[in-house]
Tab-separated table of C-alpha atoms in Angstrom:
chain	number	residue	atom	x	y	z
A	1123	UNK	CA	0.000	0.000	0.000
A	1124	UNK	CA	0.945	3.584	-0.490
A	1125	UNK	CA	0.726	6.586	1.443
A	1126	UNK	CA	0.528	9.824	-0.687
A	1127	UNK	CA	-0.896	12.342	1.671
A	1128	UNK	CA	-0.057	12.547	5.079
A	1129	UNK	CA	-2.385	13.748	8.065
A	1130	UNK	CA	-3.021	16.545	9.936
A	1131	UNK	CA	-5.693	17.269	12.590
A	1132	UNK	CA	-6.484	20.706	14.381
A	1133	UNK	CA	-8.639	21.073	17.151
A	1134	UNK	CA	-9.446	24.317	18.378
A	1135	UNK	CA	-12.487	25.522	20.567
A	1136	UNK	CA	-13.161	28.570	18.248
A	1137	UNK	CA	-13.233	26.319	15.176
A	1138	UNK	CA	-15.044	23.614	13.687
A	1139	UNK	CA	-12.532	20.453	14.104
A	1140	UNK	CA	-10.284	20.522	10.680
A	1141	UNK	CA	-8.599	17.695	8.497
A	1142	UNK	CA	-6.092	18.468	6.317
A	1143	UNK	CA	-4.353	15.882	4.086
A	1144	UNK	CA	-1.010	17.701	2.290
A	1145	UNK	CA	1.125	15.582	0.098
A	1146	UNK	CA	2.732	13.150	2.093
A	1147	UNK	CA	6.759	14.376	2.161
A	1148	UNK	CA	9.979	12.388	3.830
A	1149	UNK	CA	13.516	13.965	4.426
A	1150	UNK	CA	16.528	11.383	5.299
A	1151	UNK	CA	19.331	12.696	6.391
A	1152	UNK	CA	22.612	9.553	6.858
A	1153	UNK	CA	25.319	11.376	8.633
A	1154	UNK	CA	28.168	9.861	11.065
A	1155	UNK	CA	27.320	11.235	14.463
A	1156	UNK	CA	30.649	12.133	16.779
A	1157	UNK	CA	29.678	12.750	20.473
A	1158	UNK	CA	31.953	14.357	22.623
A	1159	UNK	CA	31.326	13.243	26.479
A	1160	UNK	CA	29.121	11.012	27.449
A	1161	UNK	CA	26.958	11.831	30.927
A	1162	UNK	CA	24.139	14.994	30.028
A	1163	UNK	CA	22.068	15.940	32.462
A	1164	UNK	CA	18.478	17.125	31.108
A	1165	UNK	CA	16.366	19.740	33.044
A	1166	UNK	CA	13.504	19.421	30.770
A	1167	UNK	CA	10.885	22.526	29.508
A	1168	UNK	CA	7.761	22.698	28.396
A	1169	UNK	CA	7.323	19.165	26.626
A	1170	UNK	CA	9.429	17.731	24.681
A	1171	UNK	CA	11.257	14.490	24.083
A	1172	UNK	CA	15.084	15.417	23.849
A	1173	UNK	CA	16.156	13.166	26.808
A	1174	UNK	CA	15.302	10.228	24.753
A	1175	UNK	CA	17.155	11.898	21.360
A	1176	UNK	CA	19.427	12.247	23.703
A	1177	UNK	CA	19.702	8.710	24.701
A	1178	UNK	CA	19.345	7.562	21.453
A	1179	UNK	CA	22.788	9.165	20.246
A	1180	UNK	CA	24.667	7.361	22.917
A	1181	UNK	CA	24.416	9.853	25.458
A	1182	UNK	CA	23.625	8.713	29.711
A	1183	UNK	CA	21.042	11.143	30.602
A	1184	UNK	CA	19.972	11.903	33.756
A	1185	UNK	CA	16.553	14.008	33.948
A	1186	UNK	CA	17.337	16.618	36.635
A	1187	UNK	CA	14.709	18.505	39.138
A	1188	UNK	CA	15.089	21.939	40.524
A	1189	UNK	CA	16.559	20.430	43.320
A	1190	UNK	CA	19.621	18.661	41.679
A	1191	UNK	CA	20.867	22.619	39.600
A	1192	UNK	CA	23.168	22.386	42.791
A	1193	UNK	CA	27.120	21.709	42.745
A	1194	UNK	CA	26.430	17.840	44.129
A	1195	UNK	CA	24.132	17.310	41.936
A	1196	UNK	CA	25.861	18.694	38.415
A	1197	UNK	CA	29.206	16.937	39.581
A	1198	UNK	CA	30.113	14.404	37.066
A	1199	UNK	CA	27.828	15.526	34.333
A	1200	UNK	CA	29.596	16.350	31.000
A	1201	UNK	CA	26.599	18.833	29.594
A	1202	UNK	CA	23.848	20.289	31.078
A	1203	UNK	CA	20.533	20.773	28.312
A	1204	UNK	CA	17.624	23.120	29.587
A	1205	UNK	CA	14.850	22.394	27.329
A	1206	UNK	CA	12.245	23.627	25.638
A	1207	UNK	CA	11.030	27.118	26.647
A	1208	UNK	CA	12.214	26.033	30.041
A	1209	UNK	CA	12.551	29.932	31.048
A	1210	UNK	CA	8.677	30.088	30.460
A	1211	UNK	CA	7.469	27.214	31.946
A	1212	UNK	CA	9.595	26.260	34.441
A	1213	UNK	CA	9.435	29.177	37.738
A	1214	UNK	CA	11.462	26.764	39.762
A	1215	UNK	CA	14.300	27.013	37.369
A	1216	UNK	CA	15.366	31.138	38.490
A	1217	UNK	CA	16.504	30.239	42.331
A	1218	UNK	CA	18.953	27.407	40.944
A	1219	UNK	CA	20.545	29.971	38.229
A	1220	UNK	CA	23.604	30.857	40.414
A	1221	UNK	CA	24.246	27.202	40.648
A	1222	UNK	CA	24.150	26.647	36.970
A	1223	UNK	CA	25.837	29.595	36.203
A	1224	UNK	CA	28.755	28.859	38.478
A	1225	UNK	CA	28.779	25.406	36.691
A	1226	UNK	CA	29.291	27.139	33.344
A	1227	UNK	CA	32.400	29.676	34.350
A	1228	UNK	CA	34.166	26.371	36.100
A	1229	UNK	CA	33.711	24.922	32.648
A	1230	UNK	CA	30.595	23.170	32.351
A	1231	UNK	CA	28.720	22.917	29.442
A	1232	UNK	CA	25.011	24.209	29.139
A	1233	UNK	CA	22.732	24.341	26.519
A	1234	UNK	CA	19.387	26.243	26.382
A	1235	UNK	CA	16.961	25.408	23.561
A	1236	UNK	CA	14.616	28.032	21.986
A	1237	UNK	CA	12.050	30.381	24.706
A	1238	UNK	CA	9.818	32.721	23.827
A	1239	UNK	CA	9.772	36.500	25.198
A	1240	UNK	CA	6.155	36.090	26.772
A	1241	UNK	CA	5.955	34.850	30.085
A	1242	UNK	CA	9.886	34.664	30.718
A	1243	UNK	CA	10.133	33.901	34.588
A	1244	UNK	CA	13.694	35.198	34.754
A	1245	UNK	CA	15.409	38.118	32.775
A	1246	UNK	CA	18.817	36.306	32.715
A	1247	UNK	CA	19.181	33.377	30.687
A	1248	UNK	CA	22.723	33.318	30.497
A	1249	UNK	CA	25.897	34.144	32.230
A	1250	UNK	CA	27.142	37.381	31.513
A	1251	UNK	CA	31.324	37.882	32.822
C-alpha cells in the first residue's frame, strides 16, 4: 500500500474540528554522528522528548529537578541541556541559576533550547562575565 498524503488534525475551541491531508513528504538525512562526552544531564521545559534523542545518540542522561541545579548534583555531568522554553514554563528554574551559572564559568557545558519573550520567569538566561 501507499501513502501519498499525510495527516493533519487541528482542534481548536473557536473552530469547527479541521482535516487536512497535504502531500505526504519524507527527508533522510545519513550522517556519522561524533559525540563528545558522554553523561548529560536534562532539566527538561515545556514538553518535549530530547532526553530520549538524547539517549538515542549514545548519550547517559539523567533528567534533573530543581533540586539537583546544585554543585552535588551537576558533579560528574559532562553537559547540562535546559529544554524547551524552560525559562517560560519552568518558575522553579530562576533560584537554581547561580548554581548553573557557576557550573558554566568552572567549565561546564550548558545548553538552552529556543524560549519565547512572553511569560519569561527570569530576565537572565545566560551568564554574563
Amino acid at each position: 500500500m501507499r501513502y501519498r498524503n499525510g495527516r493533519v488534525e487541528i482542534h481548536y475551541d473557536h473552530i469547527p474540528d479541521q482535516l487536512l491531508l497535504p502531500p505526504a513528504r519524507l527527508h533522510a538525512v545519513s550522517l556519522d554522528l561524533a559525540i563528545r562526552g558522554t553523561r548529560v544531564g536534562y532539566f527538561p521545559g515545556a514538553g518535549d522528548r530530547v532526553g530520549e534523542c538524547l539517549e538515542r545518540m549514545g548519550y547517559a542522561v539523567t533528567t534533573l529537578g530543581a533540586g539537583d541545579l546544585n554543585p552535588a548534583g551537576l558533579r560528574g555531568l559532562d553537559a547540562v541541556v535546559l529544554g524547551i522554553r524552560a525559562f517560560n514554563t519552568r518558575p522553579d528554574l530562576v533560584a537554581q541559576l547561580p548554581a548553573l551559572f557557576a557550573y558554566a564559568a568552572a567549565g561546564g557545558n550548558v545548553i538552552v533550547q529556543y524560549n519565547t519573550v512572553n511569560e519569561l520567569k527570569s530576565t537572565r538566561l545566560a551568564l554574563i562575565p
